[in-house]
PDB file of C-alpha atoms in Angstrom:
ATOM      1  CA  MET I  77      12.254   5.970 -20.743  1.00 50.00           C
ATOM      2  CA  LYS I  78       9.771   3.201 -21.242  1.00 42.00           C
ATOM      3  CA  GLY I  79       8.304   4.321 -17.924  1.00 41.00           C
ATOM      4  CA  VAL I  80       5.814   7.046 -18.764  1.00 39.00           C
ATOM      5  CA  MET I  81       3.968   8.201 -15.669  1.00 39.00           C
ATOM      6  CA  TYR I  82       0.251   8.508 -15.801  1.00 36.00           C
ATOM      7  CA  LEU I  83      -2.590   9.135 -13.400  1.00 36.00           C
ATOM      8  CA  CYS I  84      -5.740   7.112 -12.971  1.00 40.00           C
ATOM      9  CA  PHE I  85      -8.635   6.701 -10.618  1.00 35.00           C
ATOM     10  CA  ILE I  86      -7.813   4.862  -7.414  1.00 37.00           C
ATOM     11  CA  PHE I  87      -9.983   1.834  -8.121  1.00 38.00           C
ATOM     12  CA  ALA I  88      -8.250   1.267 -11.455  1.00 41.00           C
ATOM     13  CA  LEU I  89      -5.041   0.448  -9.590  1.00 44.00           C
ATOM     14  CA  PHE I  90      -6.310  -2.923  -8.539  1.00 40.00           C
ATOM     15  CA  PHE I  91      -7.753  -3.844 -11.923  1.00 41.00           C
ATOM     16  CA  CYS I  92      -4.877  -2.666 -14.101  1.00 44.00           C
ATOM     17  CA  CYS I  93      -1.728  -4.223 -12.589  1.00 44.00           C
ATOM     18  CA  GLY I  94      -0.928  -6.056 -15.796  1.00 40.00           C
ATOM     19  CA  ALA I  95       1.507  -8.631 -14.493  1.00 37.00           C
ATOM     20  CA  ARG I  96      -1.054 -10.123 -12.163  1.00 40.00           C
ATOM     21  CA  ALA I  97      -2.925 -12.625 -14.283  1.00 35.00           C
ATOM     22  CA  ALA I  98      -6.677 -12.735 -14.020  1.00 37.00           C
ATOM     23  CA  SER I  99      -6.552 -16.337 -12.850  1.00 33.00           C
ATOM     24  CA  GLU I 100      -4.469 -15.296  -9.847  1.00 37.00           C
ATOM     25  CA  ARG I 101      -7.076 -12.723  -8.847  1.00 40.00           C
ATOM     26  CA  ALA I 102     -10.119 -14.908  -9.406  1.00 39.00           C
ATOM     27  CA  CYS I 103     -10.753 -15.345  -5.685  1.00 55.00           C
ATOM     28  CA  ILE I 104     -10.641 -11.590  -4.951  1.00 68.00           C
ATOM     29  CA  ASP I 105     -14.040  -9.965  -5.384  1.00 78.00           C
ATOM     30  CA  ASP I 106     -14.998  -6.307  -5.719  1.00 83.00           C
ATOM     31  CA  ARG I 107     -15.596  -5.733  -2.015  1.00 85.00           C
ATOM     32  CA  ILE I 108     -12.026  -6.791  -1.188  1.00 88.00           C
ATOM     33  CA  ASN I 109     -10.606  -4.785  -4.095  1.00 86.00           C
ATOM     34  CA  ASN I 110     -12.527  -1.753  -2.888  1.00 86.00           C
ATOM     35  CA  ALA I 111     -11.441  -2.264   0.723  1.00 89.00           C
ATOM     36  CA  ILE I 112      -7.791  -2.383  -0.338  1.00 87.00           C
ATOM     37  CA  ALA I 113      -8.262   0.694  -2.514  1.00 83.00           C
ATOM     38  CA  ARG I 114      -9.740   2.630   0.419  1.00 85.00           C
ATOM     39  CA  ALA I 115      -6.862   1.559   2.650  1.00 87.00           C
ATOM     40  CA  GLN I 116      -4.290   2.856   0.175  1.00 81.00           C
ATOM     41  CA  TYR I 117      -5.004   6.457   1.109  1.00 75.00           C
ATOM     42  CA  ARG I 118      -4.623   5.768   4.839  1.00 77.00           C
ATOM     43  CA  ASP I 119      -7.830   7.649   5.560  1.00 72.00           C
ATOM     44  CA  SER I 120      -8.359   7.678   9.334  1.00 72.00           C
ATOM     45  CA  SER I 121     -11.907   9.011   8.967  1.00 74.00           C
ATOM     46  CA  GLN I 122     -13.219   5.715   7.580  1.00 75.00           C
ATOM     47  CA  GLU I 123     -15.019   3.407  10.016  1.00 83.00           C
ATOM     48  CA  PRO I 124     -14.975   0.601  10.536  1.00 91.00           C
ATOM     49  CA  ARG I 125     -11.306   0.488   9.698  1.00 92.00           C
ATOM     50  CA  LEU I 126      -8.303  -1.704  10.418  1.00 94.00           C
ATOM     51  CA  GLU I 127      -4.754  -0.504  10.992  1.00 94.00           C
ATOM     52  CA  ALA I 128      -1.601  -2.601  10.932  1.00 94.00           C
ATOM     53  CA  VAL I 129       1.200  -1.264  13.129  1.00 94.00           C
ATOM     54  CA  LYS I 130       4.758  -2.572  12.894  1.00 93.00           C
ATOM     55  CA  ILE I 131       5.896  -3.200  16.457  1.00 94.00           C
ATOM     56  CA  SER I 132       9.267  -4.870  15.920  1.00 92.00           C
ATOM     57  CA  VAL I 133      11.692  -6.452  13.487  1.00 89.00           C
ATOM     58  CA  LYS I 134      13.450  -9.624  14.551  1.00 85.00           C
ATOM     59  CA  GLU I 135      15.796 -11.742  12.450  1.00 82.00           C
ATOM     60  CA  GLY I 136      14.613 -10.072   9.275  1.00 81.00           C
ATOM     61  CA  LYS I 137      10.933 -10.615  10.051  1.00 89.00           C
ATOM     62  CA  SER I 138       8.459  -7.806  10.697  1.00 92.00           C
ATOM     63  CA  ASN I 139       5.921  -8.212  13.490  1.00 94.00           C
ATOM     64  CA  TYR I 140       2.617  -6.383  13.158  1.00 95.00           C
ATOM     65  CA  LYS I 141      -0.240  -5.661  15.533  1.00 95.00           C
ATOM     66  CA  LEU I 142      -3.768  -5.123  14.228  1.00 95.00           C
ATOM     67  CA  ILE I 143      -5.923  -2.338  15.666  1.00 95.00           C
ATOM     68  CA  PRO I 144      -9.637  -2.223  14.738  1.00 94.00           C
ATOM     69  CA  TYR I 145     -11.781   0.916  14.956  1.00 94.00           C
ATOM     70  CA  GLY I 146     -15.542   1.394  14.837  1.00 93.00           C
ATOM     71  CA  PHE I 147     -16.726  -2.194  14.484  1.00 94.00           C
ATOM     72  CA  ASN I 148     -20.364  -2.950  15.291  1.00 93.00           C
ATOM     73  CA  PRO I 149     -21.130  -5.398  18.134  1.00 95.00           C
ATOM     74  CA  GLY I 150     -22.478  -8.730  16.933  1.00 94.00           C
ATOM     75  CA  ASP I 151     -20.867  -8.633  13.486  1.00 94.00           C
ATOM     76  CA  CYS I 152     -18.789 -11.660  12.468  1.00 95.00           C
ATOM     77  CA  TYR I 153     -15.632 -11.456  10.354  1.00 95.00           C
ATOM     78  CA  THR I 154     -13.112 -13.781   8.735  1.00 94.00           C
ATOM     79  CA  LEU I 155      -9.513 -12.544   8.677  1.00 95.00           C
ATOM     80  CA  TYR I 156      -7.573 -13.230   5.480  1.00 93.00           C
ATOM     81  CA  ARG I 157      -3.982 -12.697   4.546  1.00 90.00           C
ATOM     82  CA  LEU I 158      -3.381 -12.001   0.863  1.00 87.00           C
ATOM     83  CA  ASN I 159      -0.121 -13.144  -0.658  1.00 68.00           C
ATOM     84  CA  ALA I 160       1.758 -11.567  -3.563  1.00 61.00           C
ATOM     85  CA  SER I 161      -0.570 -13.273  -6.056  1.00 67.00           C
ATOM     86  CA  MET I 162      -3.588 -11.845  -4.222  1.00 76.00           C
ATOM     87  CA  VAL I 163      -4.783 -15.289  -3.139  1.00 77.00           C
ATOM     88  CA  LYS I 164      -6.667 -15.420   0.161  1.00 83.00           C
ATOM     89  CA  GLU I 165      -5.365 -17.431   3.109  1.00 88.00           C
ATOM     90  CA  PRO I 166      -7.814 -17.642   6.046  1.00 91.00           C
ATOM     91  CA  TYR I 167      -6.403 -16.490   9.380  1.00 91.00           C
ATOM     92  CA  GLY I 168      -9.319 -17.145  11.699  1.00 93.00           C
ATOM     93  CA  GLN I 169     -12.852 -16.017  12.472  1.00 96.00           C
ATOM     94  CA  TYR I 170     -13.823 -13.211  14.845  1.00 97.00           C
ATOM     95  CA  LYS I 171     -16.958 -11.792  16.421  1.00 96.00           C
ATOM     96  CA  VAL I 172     -17.336  -8.230  17.674  1.00 96.00           C
ATOM     97  CA  ASN I 173     -18.269  -7.993  21.364  1.00 96.00           C
ATOM     98  CA  GLU I 174     -20.186  -5.196  23.094  1.00 95.00           C
ATOM     99  CA  GLN I 175     -16.974  -3.218  23.603  1.00 94.00           C
ATOM    100  CA  GLY I 176     -16.198  -3.303  19.869  1.00 93.00           C
ATOM    101  CA  GLN I 177     -13.371  -5.811  20.304  1.00 96.00           C
ATOM    102  CA  LEU I 178     -12.900  -8.618  17.792  1.00 97.00           C
ATOM    103  CA  LEU I 179     -12.623 -11.918  19.645  1.00 97.00           C
ATOM    104  CA  SER I 180     -11.686 -15.235  18.087  1.00 97.00           C
ATOM    105  CA  THR I 181     -14.630 -17.620  17.781  1.00 96.00           C
ATOM    106  CA  LYS I 182     -12.161 -20.418  18.500  1.00 94.00           C
ATOM    107  CA  ASN I 183     -10.503 -19.317  21.741  1.00 95.00           C
ATOM    108  CA  ASP I 184     -11.729 -15.757  22.534  1.00 95.00           C
ATOM    109  CA  GLU I 185      -8.316 -14.282  21.702  1.00 96.00           C
ATOM    110  CA  ASN I 186      -8.548 -10.541  21.127  1.00 97.00           C
ATOM    111  CA  LEU I 187      -7.472  -9.602  17.606  1.00 97.00           C
ATOM    112  CA  GLN I 188      -5.375  -6.788  19.090  1.00 95.00           C
ATOM    113  CA  ASP I 189      -3.328  -9.349  21.013  1.00 95.00           C
ATOM    114  CA  ARG I 190      -2.443 -11.299  17.908  1.00 93.00           C
ATOM    115  CA  ILE I 191       0.932 -10.758  16.260  1.00 93.00           C
ATOM    116  CA  VAL I 192       1.116 -11.227  12.497  1.00 92.00           C
ATOM    117  CA  VAL I 193       4.595 -11.991  11.161  1.00 92.00           C
ATOM    118  CA  PHE I 194       5.808 -11.175   7.670  1.00 88.00           C
ATOM    119  CA  GLY I 195       9.019 -12.630   6.291  1.00 83.00           C
ATOM    120  CA  ASP I 196      11.168 -11.413   3.414  1.00 81.00           C
ATOM    121  CA  HIS I 197       9.667  -8.552   1.417  1.00 86.00           C
ATOM    122  CA  MET I 198      11.265  -6.543  -1.339  1.00 88.00           C
ATOM    123  CA  ASN I 199      11.412  -2.775  -0.989  1.00 91.00           C
ATOM    124  CA  GLY I 200       7.961  -1.347  -1.587  1.00 92.00           C
ATOM    125  CA  GLU I 201       6.271  -4.743  -1.555  1.00 91.00           C
ATOM    126  CA  CYS I 202       2.925  -4.742   0.214  1.00 90.00           C
ATOM    127  CA  SER I 203       0.953  -7.472   1.954  1.00 89.00           C
ATOM    128  CA  TYR I 204      -2.708  -7.204   2.829  1.00 91.00           C
ATOM    129  CA  LEU I 205      -4.767  -8.236   5.828  1.00 94.00           C
ATOM    130  CA  VAL I 206      -8.500  -8.168   5.176  1.00 94.00           C
ATOM    131  CA  LEU I 207     -11.502  -8.672   7.441  1.00 95.00           C
ATOM    132  CA  VAL I 208     -14.559  -9.885   5.525  1.00 93.00           C
ATOM    133  CA  ALA I 209     -17.925  -9.817   7.312  1.00 92.00           C
ATOM    134  CA  ASP I 210     -20.873 -12.150   6.952  1.00 80.00           C
ATOM    135  CA  ASN I 211     -22.850  -9.103   5.801  1.00 70.00           C
ATOM    136  CA  LYS I 212     -20.390  -8.730   2.887  1.00 75.00           C
ATOM    137  CA  ARG I 213     -18.501  -5.750   4.352  1.00 85.00           C
ATOM    138  CA  ALA I 214     -14.728  -5.871   3.882  1.00 92.00           C
ATOM    139  CA  VAL I 215     -12.048  -3.839   5.690  1.00 94.00           C
ATOM    140  CA  ALA I 216      -8.348  -3.956   4.800  1.00 94.00           C
ATOM    141  CA  ALA I 217      -5.012  -3.056   6.363  1.00 94.00           C
ATOM    142  CA  LEU I 218      -1.785  -2.731   4.406  1.00 91.00           C
ATOM    143  CA  CYS I 219       1.666  -3.787   5.576  1.00 92.00           C
ATOM    144  CA  TYR I 220       4.912  -2.483   4.050  1.00 92.00           C
ATOM    145  CA  PRO I 221       7.757  -4.290   5.847  1.00 91.00           C
ATOM    146  CA  ASN I 222      10.307  -2.381   3.722  1.00 90.00           C
ATOM    147  CA  PRO I 223       8.575   0.865   2.718  1.00 92.00           C
ATOM    148  CA  ILE I 224       9.672   3.351   0.076  1.00 95.00           C
ATOM    149  CA  GLU I 225       8.245   6.618   1.337  1.00 95.00           C
ATOM    150  CA  TYR I 226       8.907  10.183   2.363  1.00 96.00           C
ATOM    151  CA  THR I 227       7.064  12.424   4.833  1.00 95.00           C
ATOM    152  CA  TRP I 228       7.378  16.209   4.871  1.00 96.00           C
ATOM    153  CA  ASP I 229       7.452  18.251   8.059  1.00 94.00           C
ATOM    154  CA  ASP I 230       3.814  19.267   7.568  1.00 93.00           C
ATOM    155  CA  GLY I 231       2.707  15.620   7.421  1.00 93.00           C
ATOM    156  CA  ALA I 232       2.293  15.234   3.658  1.00 94.00           C
ATOM    157  CA  THR I 233       3.437  11.758   2.641  1.00 94.00           C
ATOM    158  CA  PHE I 234       4.469  10.164  -0.654  1.00 95.00           C
ATOM    159  CA  TRP I 235       5.108   6.445  -1.093  1.00 95.00           C
ATOM    160  CA  LEU I 236       5.719   3.778  -3.724  1.00 96.00           C
ATOM    161  CA  GLU I 237       4.202   0.313  -3.903  1.00 93.00           C
ATOM    162  CA  LEU I 238       5.624  -2.520  -6.001  1.00 93.00           C
ATOM    163  CA  THR I 239       2.873  -3.874  -8.284  1.00 90.00           C
ATOM    164  CA  THR I 240       4.485  -6.441 -10.596  1.00 89.00           C
ATOM    165  CA  GLY I 241       6.466  -9.626 -10.115  1.00 87.00           C
ATOM    166  CA  ASP I 242       9.284  -8.431 -12.382  1.00 92.00           C
ATOM    167  CA  CYS I 243       9.758  -5.395 -10.101  1.00 93.00           C
ATOM    168  CA  CYS I 244       9.487  -2.998 -13.021  1.00 94.00           C
ATOM    169  CA  ARG I 245       6.277  -1.199 -12.171  1.00 94.00           C
ATOM    170  CA  PHE I 246       5.285   0.744  -9.089  1.00 95.00           C
ATOM    171  CA  ALA I 247       2.175   2.573  -7.983  1.00 92.00           C
ATOM    172  CA  PHE I 248       2.675   5.869  -6.197  1.00 93.00           C
ATOM    173  CA  PHE I 249       0.440   7.516  -3.633  1.00 93.00           C
ATOM    174  CA  GLY I 250       0.354  10.796  -1.798  1.00 93.00           C
ATOM    175  CA  LYS I 251      -1.769  12.316   0.950  1.00 92.00           C
ATOM    176  CA  GLY I 252      -1.769  15.413   3.100  1.00 92.00           C
ATOM    177  CA  PHE I 253      -0.959  17.856   0.309  1.00 94.00           C
ATOM    178  CA  LYS I 254      -2.747  21.169  -0.029  1.00 92.00           C
ATOM    179  CA  PRO I 255      -5.703  21.085  -2.443  1.00 89.00           C
ATOM    180  CA  ASN I 256      -4.520  21.648  -6.039  1.00 85.00           C
ATOM    181  CA  GLU I 257      -0.985  22.271  -4.760  1.00 91.00           C
ATOM    182  CA  ASP I 258       1.766  22.789  -7.346  1.00 91.00           C
ATOM    183  CA  VAL I 259       4.027  19.717  -7.114  1.00 94.00           C
ATOM    184  CA  THR I 260       6.741  18.853  -9.644  1.00 95.00           C
ATOM    185  CA  TYR I 261       8.849  15.739 -10.100  1.00 95.00           C
ATOM    186  CA  ILE I 262      12.044  14.572 -11.785  1.00 96.00           C
ATOM    187  CA  SER I 263      12.377  10.832 -12.391  1.00 96.00           C
ATOM    188  CA  ARG I 264      15.764   9.396 -13.330  1.00 97.00           C
ATOM    189  CA  SER I 265      16.729   5.894 -14.407  1.00 97.00           C
ATOM    190  CA  TYR I 266      20.201   5.481 -15.941  1.00 96.00           C
ATOM    191  CA  ASP I 267      20.547   8.383 -18.420  1.00 94.00           C
ATOM    192  CA  GLU I 268      16.842   8.781 -18.986  1.00 95.00           C
ATOM    193  CA  VAL I 269      15.058  11.653 -17.274  1.00 96.00           C
ATOM    194  CA  LEU I 270      11.367  12.434 -17.093  1.00 95.00           C
ATOM    195  CA  GLU I 271      10.035  15.703 -15.659  1.00 95.00           C
ATOM    196  CA  GLY I 272       6.522  16.937 -15.037  1.00 93.00           C
ATOM    197  CA  LYS I 273       3.838  17.978 -12.568  1.00 93.00           C
ATOM    198  CA  TYR I 274       1.740  15.890 -10.219  1.00 90.00           C
ATOM    199  CA  PRO I 275      -1.854  17.154 -10.232  1.00 87.00           C
ATOM    200  CA  ILE I 276      -3.050  17.113  -6.632  1.00 91.00           C
ATOM    201  CA  ALA I 277      -6.729  16.335  -6.126  1.00 88.00           C
ATOM    202  CA  PRO I 278      -8.949  18.774  -4.195  1.00 89.00           C
ATOM    203  CA  GLU I 279      -8.759  16.482  -1.161  1.00 88.00           C
ATOM    204  CA  GLY I 280      -4.936  16.697  -1.219  1.00 91.00           C
ATOM    205  CA  LYS I 281      -4.350  13.201  -2.559  1.00 91.00           C
ATOM    206  CA  LEU I 282      -2.343  11.715  -5.394  1.00 91.00           C
ATOM    207  CA  ILE I 283      -2.182   8.395  -7.229  1.00 91.00           C
ATOM    208  CA  GLY I 284      -0.495   7.043 -10.343  1.00 90.00           C
ATOM    209  CA  PHE I 285       2.063   4.623 -11.746  1.00 92.00           C
ATOM    210  CA  ILE I 286       5.757   4.758 -12.544  1.00 94.00           C
ATOM    211  CA  ASN I 287       7.817   2.374 -14.672  1.00 94.00           C
ATOM    212  CA  PRO I 288      11.566   3.007 -14.349  1.00 96.00           C
ATOM    213  CA  SER I 289      12.511   0.379 -16.976  1.00 95.00           C
ATOM    214  CA  VAL I 290      15.095   1.312 -19.596  1.00 95.00           C
ATOM    215  CA  ILE I 291      15.484  -0.436 -22.949  1.00 94.00           C
ATOM    216  CA  GLY I 292      18.464  -2.763 -22.877  1.00 94.00           C
ATOM    217  CA  LYS I 293      18.598  -2.930 -19.073  1.00 94.00           C
ATOM    218  CA  THR I 294      17.162  -5.630 -16.823  1.00 95.00           C
ATOM    219  CA  GLY I 295      17.397  -3.667 -13.593  1.00 96.00           C
ATOM    220  CA  GLY I 296      19.044  -0.826 -11.754  1.00 96.00           C
ATOM    221  CA  THR I 297      18.551   2.026  -9.304  1.00 96.00           C
ATOM    222  CA  ALA I 298      16.155   4.854 -10.084  1.00 97.00           C
ATOM    223  CA  SER I 299      15.537   8.122  -8.275  1.00 97.00           C
ATOM    224  CA  LEU I 300      12.565  10.393  -7.832  1.00 96.00           C
ATOM    225  CA  THR I 301      12.815  14.034  -6.764  1.00 96.00           C
ATOM    226  CA  ILE I 302       9.635  15.835  -5.709  1.00 96.00           C
ATOM    227  CA  LYS I 303       9.398  19.580  -5.092  1.00 95.00           C
ATOM    228  CA  ARG I 304       6.506  21.558  -3.643  1.00 94.00           C
ATOM    229  CA  LYS I 305       6.114  25.179  -4.739  1.00 89.00           C
ATOM    230  CA  ASN I 306       5.588  26.572  -1.241  1.00 84.00           C
ATOM    231  CA  SER I 307       8.155  24.426   0.562  1.00 88.00           C
ATOM    232  CA  ASP I 308      11.936  24.394   0.640  1.00 89.00           C
ATOM    233  CA  GLU I 309      11.872  20.742   1.696  1.00 92.00           C
ATOM    234  CA  VAL I 310      12.689  18.396  -1.204  1.00 94.00           C
ATOM    235  CA  CYS I 311      11.742  14.728  -1.341  1.00 95.00           C
ATOM    236  CA  GLU I 312      14.547  12.485  -2.615  1.00 95.00           C
ATOM    237  CA  ILE I 313      13.715   8.802  -3.090  1.00 96.00           C
ATOM    238  CA  LYS I 314      16.034   6.151  -4.481  1.00 96.00           C
ATOM    239  CA  TYR I 315      14.765   2.652  -5.212  1.00 96.00           C
ATOM    240  CA  SER I 316      15.862  -0.499  -6.998  1.00 96.00           C
ATOM    241  CA  TRP I 317      13.907  -2.038  -9.863  1.00 96.00           C
ATOM    242  CA  GLY I 318      14.028  -5.181 -11.997  1.00 95.00           C
ATOM    243  CA  THR I 319      16.760  -7.704 -11.349  1.00 95.00           C
ATOM    244  CA  GLU I 320      18.525  -5.408  -8.903  1.00 94.00           C
ATOM    245  CA  ALA I 321      15.421  -5.233  -6.727  1.00 93.00           C
ATOM    246  CA  MET I 322      15.300  -9.041  -6.779  1.00 90.00           C
ATOM    247  CA  GLY I 323      18.968  -9.361  -5.839  1.00 86.00           C
ATOM    248  CA  LEU I 324      19.937 -10.774  -9.235  1.00 87.00           C
ATOM    249  CA  PRO I 325      22.728  -9.636 -11.573  1.00 83.00           C
ATOM    250  CA  ASN I 326      21.717  -6.902 -14.030  1.00 75.00           C
TER     251      ASN I 326
END
């Protein structure tokens, strides 16, 4: 299997997605990269922080509500939406009032009352909403309209994120595991099988990449089985890659 899994530090994820050309990322600076990286682990202890909550799906479009936490009164932010090429699109300016609410500088609309709509997304594709402050602070929220994820009964969660335009490379994340827990995986794509262990960090988190590509194939369906030593519950994830993920003939 051309897709050898490997682990890396979390910040490397946003510098090493090879299919995203440097010119496409030129407008994304380190503070935004770091804000997105922090958001990947869904750490609720970080403040200020921004959460995106899917409230409905209508006619194939996902509607999200933004919930801010721990913002300092008087700070001013610009809201950006980042497209698949990581190019910023401004979505308005906001100022934090004495109650910690972000109000539009244009019409006093509360950010929490605003609905952000996302159209067609492939499975595992992520969009980003980022608040950038005048004092250079950046806070990000991630939206997965069509997530690829699994949550165990004890709250541990594993999910995949599409990272390349050809749909052949995914990042994987995990949180809520026990420190240094023994976790094994089996990855299958066509007749190729890869087995191994996921090293869980002391804080119970996990990050890495997976490439399900197979020589001679342009796309297909892959599977990932994850087992935890002290749990009978088995994670089974199936996902499309390559031309199949894009809805094209293989």
